[in-house]
Amino acid sequence: MSRPLVVSIPHRLGKDEAVRRLQAGLTRAARSVPVLSIDEERWEGDKMIFRVRALGQAAAGHVDVAEDHVRVEVVLPWLLQRFAEAAQAAIRSRGQRLLTKS
């Protein structure tokens, strides 16, 4: 099993507002990435468990929302490992957009 890809995104919204924004915008953000589809998105309080598919490969992970940051952890299959750096940058960029828009 490969090491998880971890991205931490700081915010100043507080936990409740960050969860609200992520719940409202995550599916919409994923739709803007043509090779990505969401197989599962399930919230348990301030934690989201997800499974996604990209280029025919499945990846799973979770998002933990804290008062001042969001931590995304995803385990990529070996075939997608070579795109880990690009995935990390995309996750950070889209997450920051969701957490900074008014």
PDB file of C-alpha atoms in Angstrom:
ATOM      1  CA  MET A   1       0.000   0.000   0.000  1.00  0.00           C
ATOM      2  CA  SER A   2       1.308   3.425  -0.872  1.00  0.00           C
ATOM      3  CA  ARG A   3       1.786   6.332   1.499  1.00  0.00           C
ATOM      4  CA  PRO A   4      -1.147   8.713   1.602  1.00  0.00           C
ATOM      5  CA  LEU A   5      -1.006  12.083  -0.097  1.00  0.00           C
ATOM      6  CA  VAL A   6      -1.677  14.727   2.572  1.00  0.00           C
ATOM      7  CA  VAL A   7      -2.643  18.348   1.954  1.00  0.00           C
ATOM      8  CA  SER A   8      -3.299  20.878   4.712  1.00  0.00           C
ATOM      9  CA  ILE A   9      -5.234  24.014   3.776  1.00  0.00           C
ATOM     10  CA  PRO A  10      -5.367  26.843   6.331  1.00  0.00           C
ATOM     11  CA  HIS A  11      -8.515  28.936   6.732  1.00  0.00           C
ATOM     12  CA  ARG A  12     -10.021  31.545   9.058  1.00  0.00           C
ATOM     13  CA  LEU A  13     -13.658  30.495   8.817  1.00  0.00           C
ATOM     14  CA  GLY A  14     -14.129  28.345  11.890  1.00  0.00           C
ATOM     15  CA  LYS A  15     -15.107  24.699  11.656  1.00  0.00           C
ATOM     16  CA  ASP A  16     -18.856  25.091  10.999  1.00  0.00           C
ATOM     17  CA  GLU A  17     -18.500  27.567   8.121  1.00  0.00           C
ATOM     18  CA  ALA A  18     -15.678  25.551   6.539  1.00  0.00           C
ATOM     19  CA  VAL A  19     -17.825  22.379   6.628  1.00  0.00           C
ATOM     20  CA  ARG A  20     -20.771  24.270   5.134  1.00  0.00           C
ATOM     21  CA  ARG A  21     -18.671  25.610   2.258  1.00  0.00           C
ATOM     22  CA  LEU A  22     -17.078  22.246   1.546  1.00  0.00           C
ATOM     23  CA  GLN A  23     -20.430  20.445   1.569  1.00  0.00           C
ATOM     24  CA  ALA A  24     -21.880  23.002  -0.830  1.00  0.00           C
ATOM     25  CA  GLY A  25     -18.953  23.233  -3.228  1.00  0.00           C
ATOM     26  CA  LEU A  26     -17.031  19.966  -3.343  1.00  0.00           C
ATOM     27  CA  THR A  27     -19.087  18.176  -5.980  1.00  0.00           C
ATOM     28  CA  ARG A  28     -19.189  21.346  -8.094  1.00  0.00           C
ATOM     29  CA  ALA A  29     -15.398  21.671  -7.852  1.00  0.00           C
ATOM     30  CA  ALA A  30     -14.895  18.031  -8.863  1.00  0.00           C
ATOM     31  CA  ARG A  31     -17.105  18.531 -11.929  1.00  0.00           C
ATOM     32  CA  SER A  32     -14.603  21.054 -13.241  1.00  0.00           C
ATOM     33  CA  VAL A  33     -11.975  18.299 -13.501  1.00  0.00           C
ATOM     34  CA  PRO A  34     -13.029  16.241 -16.557  1.00  0.00           C
ATOM     35  CA  VAL A  35     -11.084  13.069 -15.673  1.00  0.00           C
ATOM     36  CA  LEU A  36     -12.455  12.920 -12.102  1.00  0.00           C
ATOM     37  CA  SER A  37     -15.686  11.336 -10.911  1.00  0.00           C
ATOM     38  CA  ILE A  38     -16.944  10.990  -7.347  1.00  0.00           C
ATOM     39  CA  ASP A  39     -18.023   7.465  -6.374  1.00  0.00           C
ATOM     40  CA  GLU A  40     -18.801   8.287  -2.734  1.00  0.00           C
ATOM     41  CA  GLU A  41     -19.030  11.407  -0.575  1.00  0.00           C
ATOM     42  CA  ARG A  42     -20.213  10.783   2.977  1.00  0.00           C
ATOM     43  CA  TRP A  43     -20.091  13.222   5.886  1.00  0.00           C
ATOM     44  CA  GLU A  44     -19.737  12.105   9.498  1.00  0.00           C
ATOM     45  CA  GLY A  45     -19.871  15.331  11.482  1.00  0.00           C
ATOM     46  CA  ASP A  46     -16.852  17.394  10.425  1.00  0.00           C
ATOM     47  CA  LYS A  47     -15.204  14.542   8.513  1.00  0.00           C
ATOM     48  CA  MET A  48     -15.897  13.571   4.917  1.00  0.00           C
ATOM     49  CA  ILE A  49     -15.043  10.113   3.625  1.00  0.00           C
ATOM     50  CA  PHE A  50     -14.744   9.872  -0.142  1.00  0.00           C
ATOM     51  CA  ARG A  51     -13.909   7.610  -3.055  1.00  0.00           C
ATOM     52  CA  VAL A  52     -13.049   9.056  -6.439  1.00  0.00           C
ATOM     53  CA  ARG A  53     -12.096   7.675  -9.822  1.00  0.00           C
ATOM     54  CA  ALA A  54      -9.610   9.218 -12.241  1.00  0.00           C
ATOM     55  CA  LEU A  55      -8.320   7.722 -15.463  1.00  0.00           C
ATOM     56  CA  GLY A  56     -10.073   4.454 -14.576  1.00  0.00           C
ATOM     57  CA  GLN A  57      -8.272   4.208 -11.215  1.00  0.00           C
ATOM     58  CA  ALA A  58      -9.991   4.434  -7.807  1.00  0.00           C
ATOM     59  CA  ALA A  59      -8.635   6.444  -4.884  1.00  0.00           C
ATOM     60  CA  ALA A  60     -10.034   6.818  -1.380  1.00  0.00           C
ATOM     61  CA  GLY A  61      -9.483   9.233   1.442  1.00  0.00           C
ATOM     62  CA  HIS A  62     -10.968  11.628   3.926  1.00  0.00           C
ATOM     63  CA  VAL A  63     -11.178  15.315   4.737  1.00  0.00           C
ATOM     64  CA  ASP A  64     -10.906  16.449   8.351  1.00  0.00           C
ATOM     65  CA  VAL A  65     -12.145  19.968   9.094  1.00  0.00           C
ATOM     66  CA  ALA A  66     -10.641  21.845  12.052  1.00  0.00           C
ATOM     67  CA  GLU A  67     -11.206  25.395  13.316  1.00  0.00           C
ATOM     68  CA  ASP A  68      -8.237  26.779  11.356  1.00  0.00           C
ATOM     69  CA  HIS A  69      -7.380  24.249   8.663  1.00  0.00           C
ATOM     70  CA  VAL A  70      -8.654  21.420   6.489  1.00  0.00           C
ATOM     71  CA  ARG A  71      -6.591  18.251   6.169  1.00  0.00           C
ATOM     72  CA  VAL A  72      -7.104  16.130   3.054  1.00  0.00           C
ATOM     73  CA  GLU A  73      -5.639  12.631   3.018  1.00  0.00           C
ATOM     74  CA  VAL A  74      -5.957  10.400  -0.030  1.00  0.00           C
ATOM     75  CA  VAL A  75      -4.337   7.101  -0.961  1.00  0.00           C
ATOM     76  CA  LEU A  76      -3.561   6.984  -4.674  1.00  0.00           C
ATOM     77  CA  PRO A  77      -3.205   3.692  -6.550  1.00  0.00           C
ATOM     78  CA  TRP A  78       0.292   3.080  -7.887  1.00  0.00           C
ATOM     79  CA  LEU A  79      -0.738   4.088 -11.413  1.00  0.00           C
ATOM     80  CA  LEU A  80      -1.742   7.567 -10.201  1.00  0.00           C
ATOM     81  CA  GLN A  81       1.302   8.006  -7.942  1.00  0.00           C
ATOM     82  CA  ARG A  82       3.183   9.684 -10.762  1.00  0.00           C
ATOM     83  CA  PHE A  83       0.535  12.435 -10.749  1.00  0.00           C
ATOM     84  CA  ALA A  84       0.745  12.951  -6.977  1.00  0.00           C
ATOM     85  CA  GLU A  85       2.483  16.317  -7.176  1.00  0.00           C
ATOM     86  CA  ALA A  86      -0.075  17.687  -9.650  1.00  0.00           C
ATOM     87  CA  ALA A  87      -2.919  16.232  -7.562  1.00  0.00           C
ATOM     88  CA  GLN A  88      -1.536  17.868  -4.429  1.00  0.00           C
ATOM     89  CA  ALA A  89      -1.369  21.270  -6.142  1.00  0.00           C
ATOM     90  CA  ALA A  90      -4.903  20.881  -7.553  1.00  0.00           C
ATOM     91  CA  ILE A  91      -6.339  19.860  -4.171  1.00  0.00           C
ATOM     92  CA  ARG A  92      -4.670  22.822  -2.468  1.00  0.00           C
ATOM     93  CA  SER A  93      -5.799  25.290  -5.142  1.00  0.00           C
ATOM     94  CA  ARG A  94      -9.430  24.151  -5.289  1.00  0.00           C
ATOM     95  CA  GLY A  95      -9.638  23.862  -1.516  1.00  0.00           C
ATOM     96  CA  GLN A  96      -8.360  27.394  -1.048  1.00  0.00           C
ATOM     97  CA  ARG A  97     -10.965  28.661  -3.539  1.00  0.00           C
ATOM     98  CA  LEU A  98     -13.777  26.948  -1.631  1.00  0.00           C
ATOM     99  CA  LEU A  99     -12.531  28.259   1.697  1.00  0.00           C
ATOM    100  CA  THR A 100     -11.859  31.861   0.658  1.00  0.00           C
ATOM    101  CA  LYS A 101     -14.860  32.703  -1.520  1.00  0.00           C
ATOM    102  CA  SER A 102     -17.442  34.880   0.198  1.00  0.00           C
TER     103      SER A 102
END
